[in-house]
Amino acid sequence: MGESSICQVRATVMLYDDTHRRWVPAGSESPCISRVHIYHSPVANTFRVVGRKLQADQQVVINCAVIKGMKYNQATPNFHQWRDPKQVWGLNFGSTEDAALFANSMTSALEAL
Ligand SMILES: CCOC(=O)[C@@H]1C[C@@H](CC)[C@@H]2C=C[C@H]3CCN(C(=O)[C@@H]4CC[C@H]5C=C[C@]6(CCCN6C(=O)[C@H](Cc6ccccc6Cl)NC(C)=O)C(=O)N54)[C@@H]3C(=O)N12
């Protein structure tokens, strides 16, 4: 059995550029709304965050494993962030409702690991 989506939201996926100390859109120069899922693989009990641009090309802009013990920081009602081994991800949600939905799913995923 493959992976199933436990939530999907709209957000602009951002990466923190440590060198210049600023947020940059993941996958392109200009910020772009993406559809962001949390996928669950029941067999392995793993989760990952996958986001694709809503634009025609549906470019994958994030494909990031949810790591056990990871701290998910809800910096503002519509901007949440977390660290992976290499970089800091930020999600600028289209709505605070989407932010809350994603945070609930992420919290459940972290509790299930
Ligand atoms: C409104 C104007 O917003 C802006 O113009 C920009 C563009 C906006 C989106 C397009 C985005 C939106 C919202 C605000 C909210 C604040 N914020 C910041 O970046 C703050 C301010 C200072 C800056 C310093 C560091 C930085 C960056 C890297 C990670 N980090 C940490 O603090 C981490 C956090 C963390 C904590 C726990 C666990 C995981 C992690 Cl990741 N701590 C550690 C210990 O790792 C951070 O988040 N910082 C955003 C912002 O400015 N902007």
mmCIF file with all atom_site columns, C-alpha atoms and ligand atoms in Angstrom:
data_model
loop_
_atom_site.group_PDB
_atom_site.id
_atom_site.type_symbol
_atom_site.label_atom_id
_atom_site.label_alt_id
_atom_site.label_comp_id
_atom_site.label_asym_id
_atom_site.label_entity_id
_atom_site.label_seq_id
_atom_site.pdbx_PDB_ins_code
_atom_site.Cartn_x
_atom_site.Cartn_y
_atom_site.Cartn_z
_atom_site.occupancy
_atom_site.B_iso_or_equiv
_atom_site.pdbx_formal_charge
_atom_site.auth_seq_id
_atom_site.auth_comp_id
_atom_site.auth_asym_id
_atom_site.auth_atom_id
_atom_site.pdbx_PDB_model_num
ATOM   1   C  CA  . MET A 1 1   ? 0.000  0.000  0.000   1.00 0.00 ? 1   MET A CA  1
ATOM   2   C  CA  . GLY A 1 2   ? 1.404  3.364  -0.987  1.00 0.00 ? 2   GLY A CA  1
ATOM   3   C  CA  . GLU A 1 3   ? 1.249  6.676  0.764   1.00 0.00 ? 3   GLU A CA  1
ATOM   4   C  CA  . SER A 1 4   ? -1.912 8.508  1.648   1.00 0.00 ? 4   SER A CA  1
ATOM   5   C  CA  . SER A 1 5   ? -2.422 12.213 2.144   1.00 0.00 ? 5   SER A CA  1
ATOM   6   C  CA  . ILE A 1 6   ? -3.454 13.148 5.707   1.00 0.00 ? 6   ILE A CA  1
ATOM   7   C  CA  . CYS A 1 7   ? -3.936 16.815 4.850   1.00 0.00 ? 7   CYS A CA  1
ATOM   8   C  CA  . GLN A 1 8   ? -3.615 19.270 2.012   1.00 0.00 ? 8   GLN A CA  1
ATOM   9   C  CA  . VAL A 1 9   ? -3.348 23.040 2.284   1.00 0.00 ? 9   VAL A CA  1
ATOM   10  C  CA  . ARG A 1 10  ? -2.318 26.033 0.210   1.00 0.00 ? 10  ARG A CA  1
ATOM   11  C  CA  . ALA A 1 11  ? 0.880  27.768 1.206   1.00 0.00 ? 11  ALA A CA  1
ATOM   12  C  CA  . THR A 1 12  ? 3.912  29.495 -0.206  1.00 0.00 ? 12  THR A CA  1
ATOM   13  C  CA  . VAL A 1 13  ? 6.894  27.297 0.641   1.00 0.00 ? 13  VAL A CA  1
ATOM   14  C  CA  . MET A 1 14  ? 9.888  29.293 1.862   1.00 0.00 ? 14  MET A CA  1
ATOM   15  C  CA  . LEU A 1 15  ? 13.506 28.449 2.685   1.00 0.00 ? 15  LEU A CA  1
ATOM   16  C  CA  . TYR A 1 16  ? 15.689 30.488 4.999   1.00 0.00 ? 16  TYR A CA  1
ATOM   17  C  CA  . ASP A 1 17  ? 18.851 31.780 3.315   1.00 0.00 ? 17  ASP A CA  1
ATOM   18  C  CA  . ASP A 1 18  ? 21.322 31.856 6.221   1.00 0.00 ? 18  ASP A CA  1
ATOM   19  C  CA  . THR A 1 19  ? 23.942 33.780 4.229   1.00 0.00 ? 19  THR A CA  1
ATOM   20  C  CA  . HIS A 1 20  ? 21.691 36.734 3.502   1.00 0.00 ? 20  HIS A CA  1
ATOM   21  C  CA  . ARG A 1 21  ? 19.458 36.169 6.524   1.00 0.00 ? 21  ARG A CA  1
ATOM   22  C  CA  . ARG A 1 22  ? 16.218 36.264 4.558   1.00 0.00 ? 22  ARG A CA  1
ATOM   23  C  CA  . TRP A 1 23  ? 13.423 33.972 3.432   1.00 0.00 ? 23  TRP A CA  1
ATOM   24  C  CA  . VAL A 1 24  ? 13.402 32.949 -0.206  1.00 0.00 ? 24  VAL A CA  1
ATOM   25  C  CA  . PRO A 1 25  ? 10.637 31.100 -2.059  1.00 0.00 ? 25  PRO A CA  1
ATOM   26  C  CA  . ALA A 1 26  ? 11.451 27.408 -2.523  1.00 0.00 ? 26  ALA A CA  1
ATOM   27  C  CA  . GLY A 1 27  ? 11.852 26.315 -6.125  1.00 0.00 ? 27  GLY A CA  1
ATOM   28  C  CA  . SER A 1 28  ? 11.800 29.706 -7.834  1.00 0.00 ? 28  SER A CA  1
ATOM   29  C  CA  . GLU A 1 29  ? 12.622 33.405 -7.658  1.00 0.00 ? 29  GLU A CA  1
ATOM   30  C  CA  . SER A 1 30  ? 9.075  34.600 -7.158  1.00 0.00 ? 30  SER A CA  1
ATOM   31  C  CA  . PRO A 1 31  ? 6.757  33.429 -4.366  1.00 0.00 ? 31  PRO A CA  1
ATOM   32  C  CA  . CYS A 1 32  ? 4.237  30.935 -5.704  1.00 0.00 ? 32  CYS A CA  1
ATOM   33  C  CA  . ILE A 1 33  ? 1.258  29.277 -4.044  1.00 0.00 ? 33  ILE A CA  1
ATOM   34  C  CA  . SER A 1 34  ? 1.645  25.529 -3.763  1.00 0.00 ? 34  SER A CA  1
ATOM   35  C  CA  . ARG A 1 35  ? -0.589 22.682 -2.686  1.00 0.00 ? 35  ARG A CA  1
ATOM   36  C  CA  . VAL A 1 36  ? 1.187  21.147 0.301   1.00 0.00 ? 36  VAL A CA  1
ATOM   37  C  CA  . HIS A 1 37  ? 0.376  17.649 1.583   1.00 0.00 ? 37  HIS A CA  1
ATOM   38  C  CA  . ILE A 1 38  ? 1.523  15.567 4.484   1.00 0.00 ? 38  ILE A CA  1
ATOM   39  C  CA  . TYR A 1 39  ? 1.795  12.002 3.150   1.00 0.00 ? 39  TYR A CA  1
ATOM   40  C  CA  . HIS A 1 40  ? 1.770  8.969  5.445   1.00 0.00 ? 40  HIS A CA  1
ATOM   41  C  CA  . SER A 1 41  ? 3.283  5.609  4.532   1.00 0.00 ? 41  SER A CA  1
ATOM   42  C  CA  . PRO A 1 42  ? 1.468  3.099  6.791   1.00 0.00 ? 42  PRO A CA  1
ATOM   43  C  CA  . VAL A 1 43  ? 3.893  0.242  6.062   1.00 0.00 ? 43  VAL A CA  1
ATOM   44  C  CA  . ALA A 1 44  ? 6.958  2.158  7.225   1.00 0.00 ? 44  ALA A CA  1
ATOM   45  C  CA  . ASN A 1 45  ? 5.021  4.539  9.489   1.00 0.00 ? 45  ASN A CA  1
ATOM   46  C  CA  . THR A 1 46  ? 6.814  7.500  7.955   1.00 0.00 ? 46  THR A CA  1
ATOM   47  C  CA  . PHE A 1 47  ? 5.505  10.943 7.030   1.00 0.00 ? 47  PHE A CA  1
ATOM   48  C  CA  . ARG A 1 48  ? 6.743  13.537 4.581   1.00 0.00 ? 48  ARG A CA  1
ATOM   49  C  CA  . VAL A 1 49  ? 5.766  17.026 3.507   1.00 0.00 ? 49  VAL A CA  1
ATOM   50  C  CA  . VAL A 1 50  ? 5.334  17.318 -0.266  1.00 0.00 ? 50  VAL A CA  1
ATOM   51  C  CA  . GLY A 1 51  ? 4.398  20.536 -2.038  1.00 0.00 ? 51  GLY A CA  1
ATOM   52  C  CA  . ARG A 1 52  ? 3.729  21.177 -5.711  1.00 0.00 ? 52  ARG A CA  1
ATOM   53  C  CA  . LYS A 1 53  ? 3.151  24.534 -7.374  1.00 0.00 ? 53  LYS A CA  1
ATOM   54  C  CA  . LEU A 1 54  ? -0.460 25.183 -8.336  1.00 0.00 ? 54  LEU A CA  1
ATOM   55  C  CA  . GLN A 1 55  ? 0.889  26.434 -11.680 1.00 0.00 ? 55  GLN A CA  1
ATOM   56  C  CA  . ALA A 1 56  ? 0.735  24.214 -14.743 1.00 0.00 ? 56  ALA A CA  1
ATOM   57  C  CA  . ASP A 1 57  ? 4.223  22.787 -14.253 1.00 0.00 ? 57  ASP A CA  1
ATOM   58  C  CA  . GLN A 1 58  ? 3.325  21.461 -10.770 1.00 0.00 ? 58  GLN A CA  1
ATOM   59  C  CA  . GLN A 1 59  ? 7.008  21.674 -9.852  1.00 0.00 ? 59  GLN A CA  1
ATOM   60  C  CA  . VAL A 1 60  ? 7.775  19.919 -6.572  1.00 0.00 ? 60  VAL A CA  1
ATOM   61  C  CA  . VAL A 1 61  ? 9.040  22.657 -4.248  1.00 0.00 ? 61  VAL A CA  1
ATOM   62  C  CA  . ILE A 1 62  ? 9.315  20.620 -1.034  1.00 0.00 ? 62  ILE A CA  1
ATOM   63  C  CA  . ASN A 1 63  ? 9.800  16.913 -0.330  1.00 0.00 ? 63  ASN A CA  1
ATOM   64  C  CA  . CYS A 1 64  ? 10.883 16.767 3.278   1.00 0.00 ? 64  CYS A CA  1
ATOM   65  C  CA  . ALA A 1 65  ? 10.755 13.874 5.759   1.00 0.00 ? 65  ALA A CA  1
ATOM   66  C  CA  . VAL A 1 66  ? 9.038  14.489 9.089   1.00 0.00 ? 66  VAL A CA  1
ATOM   67  C  CA  . ILE A 1 67  ? 11.716 13.521 11.627  1.00 0.00 ? 67  ILE A CA  1
ATOM   68  C  CA  . LYS A 1 68  ? 10.783 12.068 15.053  1.00 0.00 ? 68  LYS A CA  1
ATOM   69  C  CA  . GLY A 1 69  ? 11.317 14.712 17.741  1.00 0.00 ? 69  GLY A CA  1
ATOM   70  C  CA  . MET A 1 70  ? 11.314 17.591 15.220  1.00 0.00 ? 70  MET A CA  1
ATOM   71  C  CA  . LYS A 1 71  ? 10.138 20.929 16.663  1.00 0.00 ? 71  LYS A CA  1
ATOM   72  C  CA  . TYR A 1 72  ? 7.332  22.489 14.635  1.00 0.00 ? 72  TYR A CA  1
ATOM   73  C  CA  . ASN A 1 73  ? 7.244  26.230 15.361  1.00 0.00 ? 73  ASN A CA  1
ATOM   74  C  CA  . GLN A 1 74  ? 4.026  28.159 14.821  1.00 0.00 ? 74  GLN A CA  1
ATOM   75  C  CA  . ALA A 1 75  ? 5.768  31.548 14.560  1.00 0.00 ? 75  ALA A CA  1
ATOM   76  C  CA  . THR A 1 76  ? 2.553  33.401 13.632  1.00 0.00 ? 76  THR A CA  1
ATOM   77  C  CA  . PRO A 1 77  ? -1.061 32.326 12.914  1.00 0.00 ? 77  PRO A CA  1
ATOM   78  C  CA  . ASN A 1 78  ? -0.171 31.870 9.233   1.00 0.00 ? 78  ASN A CA  1
ATOM   79  C  CA  . PHE A 1 79  ? 3.602  31.329 9.160   1.00 0.00 ? 79  PHE A CA  1
ATOM   80  C  CA  . HIS A 1 80  ? 4.976  28.069 10.577  1.00 0.00 ? 80  HIS A CA  1
ATOM   81  C  CA  . GLN A 1 81  ? 8.498  26.720 10.324  1.00 0.00 ? 81  GLN A CA  1
ATOM   82  C  CA  . TRP A 1 82  ? 10.783 23.816 11.163  1.00 0.00 ? 82  TRP A CA  1
ATOM   83  C  CA  . ARG A 1 83  ? 14.422 22.771 10.773  1.00 0.00 ? 83  ARG A CA  1
ATOM   84  C  CA  . ASP A 1 84  ? 15.618 19.754 8.813   1.00 0.00 ? 84  ASP A CA  1
ATOM   85  C  CA  . PRO A 1 85  ? 19.277 18.634 8.940   1.00 0.00 ? 85  PRO A CA  1
ATOM   86  C  CA  . LYS A 1 86  ? 20.225 20.960 6.090   1.00 0.00 ? 86  LYS A CA  1
ATOM   87  C  CA  . GLN A 1 87  ? 17.847 23.905 6.091   1.00 0.00 ? 87  GLN A CA  1
ATOM   88  C  CA  . VAL A 1 88  ? 14.945 25.774 7.661   1.00 0.00 ? 88  VAL A CA  1
ATOM   89  C  CA  . TRP A 1 89  ? 11.561 25.500 6.002   1.00 0.00 ? 89  TRP A CA  1
ATOM   90  C  CA  . GLY A 1 90  ? 8.757  28.037 6.333   1.00 0.00 ? 90  GLY A CA  1
ATOM   91  C  CA  . LEU A 1 91  ? 5.140  27.776 5.207   1.00 0.00 ? 91  LEU A CA  1
ATOM   92  C  CA  . ASN A 1 92  ? 3.296  31.012 4.557   1.00 0.00 ? 92  ASN A CA  1
ATOM   93  C  CA  . PHE A 1 93  ? -0.283 29.707 4.576   1.00 0.00 ? 93  PHE A CA  1
ATOM   94  C  CA  . GLY A 1 94  ? -3.073 31.046 2.411   1.00 0.00 ? 94  GLY A CA  1
ATOM   95  C  CA  . SER A 1 95  ? -5.307 31.225 5.479   1.00 0.00 ? 95  SER A CA  1
ATOM   96  C  CA  . THR A 1 96  ? -5.069 30.765 9.233   1.00 0.00 ? 96  THR A CA  1
ATOM   97  C  CA  . GLU A 1 97  ? -7.548 27.898 8.853   1.00 0.00 ? 97  GLU A CA  1
ATOM   98  C  CA  . ASP A 1 98  ? -5.126 26.093 6.535   1.00 0.00 ? 98  ASP A CA  1
ATOM   99  C  CA  . ALA A 1 99  ? -2.334 26.834 9.000   1.00 0.00 ? 99  ALA A CA  1
ATOM   100 C  CA  . ALA A 1 100 ? -4.308 25.287 11.873  1.00 0.00 ? 100 ALA A CA  1
ATOM   101 C  CA  . LEU A 1 101 ? -5.249 22.251 9.772   1.00 0.00 ? 101 LEU A CA  1
ATOM   102 C  CA  . PHE A 1 102 ? -1.636 21.656 8.783   1.00 0.00 ? 102 PHE A CA  1
ATOM   103 C  CA  . ALA A 1 103 ? -0.369 22.192 12.349  1.00 0.00 ? 103 ALA A CA  1
ATOM   104 C  CA  . ASN A 1 104 ? -2.897 19.661 13.696  1.00 0.00 ? 104 ASN A CA  1
ATOM   105 C  CA  . SER A 1 105 ? -1.842 17.071 11.108  1.00 0.00 ? 105 SER A CA  1
ATOM   106 C  CA  . MET A 1 106 ? 1.851  17.728 11.691  1.00 0.00 ? 106 MET A CA  1
ATOM   107 C  CA  . THR A 1 107 ? 1.360  17.395 15.459  1.00 0.00 ? 107 THR A CA  1
ATOM   108 C  CA  . SER A 1 108 ? -0.489 14.091 14.952  1.00 0.00 ? 108 SER A CA  1
ATOM   109 C  CA  . ALA A 1 109 ? 2.281  12.849 12.659  1.00 0.00 ? 109 ALA A CA  1
ATOM   110 C  CA  . LEU A 1 110 ? 4.982  13.758 15.184  1.00 0.00 ? 110 LEU A CA  1
ATOM   111 C  CA  . GLU A 1 111 ? 3.020  11.996 17.939  1.00 0.00 ? 111 GLU A CA  1
ATOM   112 C  CA  . ALA A 1 112 ? 2.683  8.860  15.779  1.00 0.00 ? 112 ALA A CA  1
ATOM   113 C  CA  . LEU A 1 113 ? 6.435  8.558  15.132  1.00 0.00 ? 113 LEU A CA  1
HETATM 114 C  C1  . LIG B 2 .   ? 6.301  40.004 9.184   1.00 0.00 ? 1   LIG B C1  1
HETATM 115 C  C2  . LIG B 2 .   ? 7.497  40.252 8.295   1.00 0.00 ? 1   LIG B C2  1
HETATM 116 O  O1  . LIG B 2 .   ? 7.999  38.945 7.942   1.00 0.00 ? 1   LIG B O1  1
HETATM 117 C  C3  . LIG B 2 .   ? 8.973  38.935 7.027   1.00 0.00 ? 1   LIG B C3  1
HETATM 118 O  O2  . LIG B 2 .   ? 9.359  39.873 6.431   1.00 0.00 ? 1   LIG B O2  1
HETATM 119 C  C4  . LIG B 2 .   ? 9.563  37.536 6.753   1.00 0.00 ? 1   LIG B C4  1
HETATM 120 C  C5  . LIG B 2 .   ? 8.995  36.964 5.477   1.00 0.00 ? 1   LIG B C5  1
HETATM 121 C  C6  . LIG B 2 .   ? 7.779  36.227 5.947   1.00 0.00 ? 1   LIG B C6  1
HETATM 122 C  C7  . LIG B 2 .   ? 7.347  35.034 5.093   1.00 0.00 ? 1   LIG B C7  1
HETATM 123 C  C8  . LIG B 2 .   ? 7.283  35.280 3.654   1.00 0.00 ? 1   LIG B C8  1
HETATM 124 C  C9  . LIG B 2 .   ? 8.171  35.691 7.316   1.00 0.00 ? 1   LIG B C9  1
HETATM 125 C  C10 . LIG B 2 .   ? 6.971  35.578 8.175   1.00 0.00 ? 1   LIG B C10 1
HETATM 126 C  C11 . LIG B 2 .   ? 6.843  35.657 9.473   1.00 0.00 ? 1   LIG B C11 1
HETATM 127 C  C12 . LIG B 2 .   ? 7.862  36.050 10.459  1.00 0.00 ? 1   LIG B C12 1
HETATM 128 C  C13 . LIG B 2 .   ? 7.758  35.374 11.818  1.00 0.00 ? 1   LIG B C13 1
HETATM 129 C  C14 . LIG B 2 .   ? 9.145  35.660 12.405  1.00 0.00 ? 1   LIG B C14 1
HETATM 130 N  N1  . LIG B 2 .   ? 10.015 35.532 11.227  1.00 0.00 ? 1   LIG B N1  1
HETATM 131 C  C15 . LIG B 2 .   ? 11.346 35.303 11.217  1.00 0.00 ? 1   LIG B C15 1
HETATM 132 O  O3  . LIG B 2 .   ? 11.951 35.128 10.173  1.00 0.00 ? 1   LIG B O3  1
HETATM 133 C  C16 . LIG B 2 .   ? 12.074 35.306 12.531  1.00 0.00 ? 1   LIG B C16 1
HETATM 134 C  C17 . LIG B 2 .   ? 12.508 36.735 12.871  1.00 0.00 ? 1   LIG B C17 1
HETATM 135 C  C18 . LIG B 2 .   ? 13.915 36.564 13.389  1.00 0.00 ? 1   LIG B C18 1
HETATM 136 C  C19 . LIG B 2 .   ? 14.451 35.457 12.483  1.00 0.00 ? 1   LIG B C19 1
HETATM 137 C  C20 . LIG B 2 .   ? 15.607 34.749 13.034  1.00 0.00 ? 1   LIG B C20 1
HETATM 138 C  C21 . LIG B 2 .   ? 15.745 33.405 12.826  1.00 0.00 ? 1   LIG B C21 1
HETATM 139 C  C22 . LIG B 2 .   ? 14.699 32.600 12.170  1.00 0.00 ? 1   LIG B C22 1
HETATM 140 C  C23 . LIG B 2 .   ? 15.061 32.391 10.695  1.00 0.00 ? 1   LIG B C23 1
HETATM 141 C  C24 . LIG B 2 .   ? 15.594 30.975 10.636  1.00 0.00 ? 1   LIG B C24 1
HETATM 142 C  C25 . LIG B 2 .   ? 14.896 30.245 11.757  1.00 0.00 ? 1   LIG B C25 1
HETATM 143 N  N2  . LIG B 2 .   ? 14.615 31.280 12.736  1.00 0.00 ? 1   LIG B N2  1
HETATM 144 C  C26 . LIG B 2 .   ? 14.289 31.063 14.044  1.00 0.00 ? 1   LIG B C26 1
HETATM 145 O  O4  . LIG B 2 .   ? 14.087 31.977 14.803  1.00 0.00 ? 1   LIG B O4  1
HETATM 146 C  C27 . LIG B 2 .   ? 14.085 29.618 14.487  1.00 0.00 ? 1   LIG B C27 1
HETATM 147 C  C28 . LIG B 2 .   ? 12.605 29.351 14.597  1.00 0.00 ? 1   LIG B C28 1
HETATM 148 C  C29 . LIG B 2 .   ? 12.375 27.950 15.093  1.00 0.00 ? 1   LIG B C29 1
HETATM 149 C  C30 . LIG B 2 .   ? 12.124 27.757 16.426  1.00 0.00 ? 1   LIG B C30 1
HETATM 150 C  C31 . LIG B 2 .   ? 11.912 26.479 16.916  1.00 0.00 ? 1   LIG B C31 1
HETATM 151 C  C32 . LIG B 2 .   ? 11.968 25.389 16.063  1.00 0.00 ? 1   LIG B C32 1
HETATM 152 C  C33 . LIG B 2 .   ? 12.232 25.566 14.719  1.00 0.00 ? 1   LIG B C33 1
HETATM 153 C  C34 . LIG B 2 .   ? 12.456 26.856 14.237  1.00 0.00 ? 1   LIG B C34 1
HETATM 154 CL CL1 . LIG B 2 .   ? 12.799 27.073 12.575  1.00 0.00 ? 1   LIG B CL1 1
HETATM 155 N  N3  . LIG B 2 .   ? 14.741 29.445 15.780  1.00 0.00 ? 1   LIG B N3  1
HETATM 156 C  C35 . LIG B 2 .   ? 15.653 28.484 15.959  1.00 0.00 ? 1   LIG B C35 1
HETATM 157 C  C36 . LIG B 2 .   ? 16.196 28.394 17.357  1.00 0.00 ? 1   LIG B C36 1
HETATM 158 O  O5  . LIG B 2 .   ? 15.970 27.742 15.063  1.00 0.00 ? 1   LIG B O5  1
HETATM 159 C  C37 . LIG B 2 .   ? 13.360 33.253 12.240  1.00 0.00 ? 1   LIG B C37 1
HETATM 160 O  O6  . LIG B 2 .   ? 12.337 32.577 12.078  1.00 0.00 ? 1   LIG B O6  1
HETATM 161 N  N4  . LIG B 2 .   ? 13.298 34.557 12.411  1.00 0.00 ? 1   LIG B N4  1
HETATM 162 C  C38 . LIG B 2 .   ? 9.231  35.612 10.007  1.00 0.00 ? 1   LIG B C38 1
HETATM 163 C  C39 . LIG B 2 .   ? 9.711  36.636 9.035   1.00 0.00 ? 1   LIG B C39 1
HETATM 164 O  O7  . LIG B 2 .   ? 10.502 37.505 9.353   1.00 0.00 ? 1   LIG B O7  1
HETATM 165 N  N5  . LIG B 2 .   ? 9.164  36.624 7.815   1.00 0.00 ? 1   LIG B N5  1
#
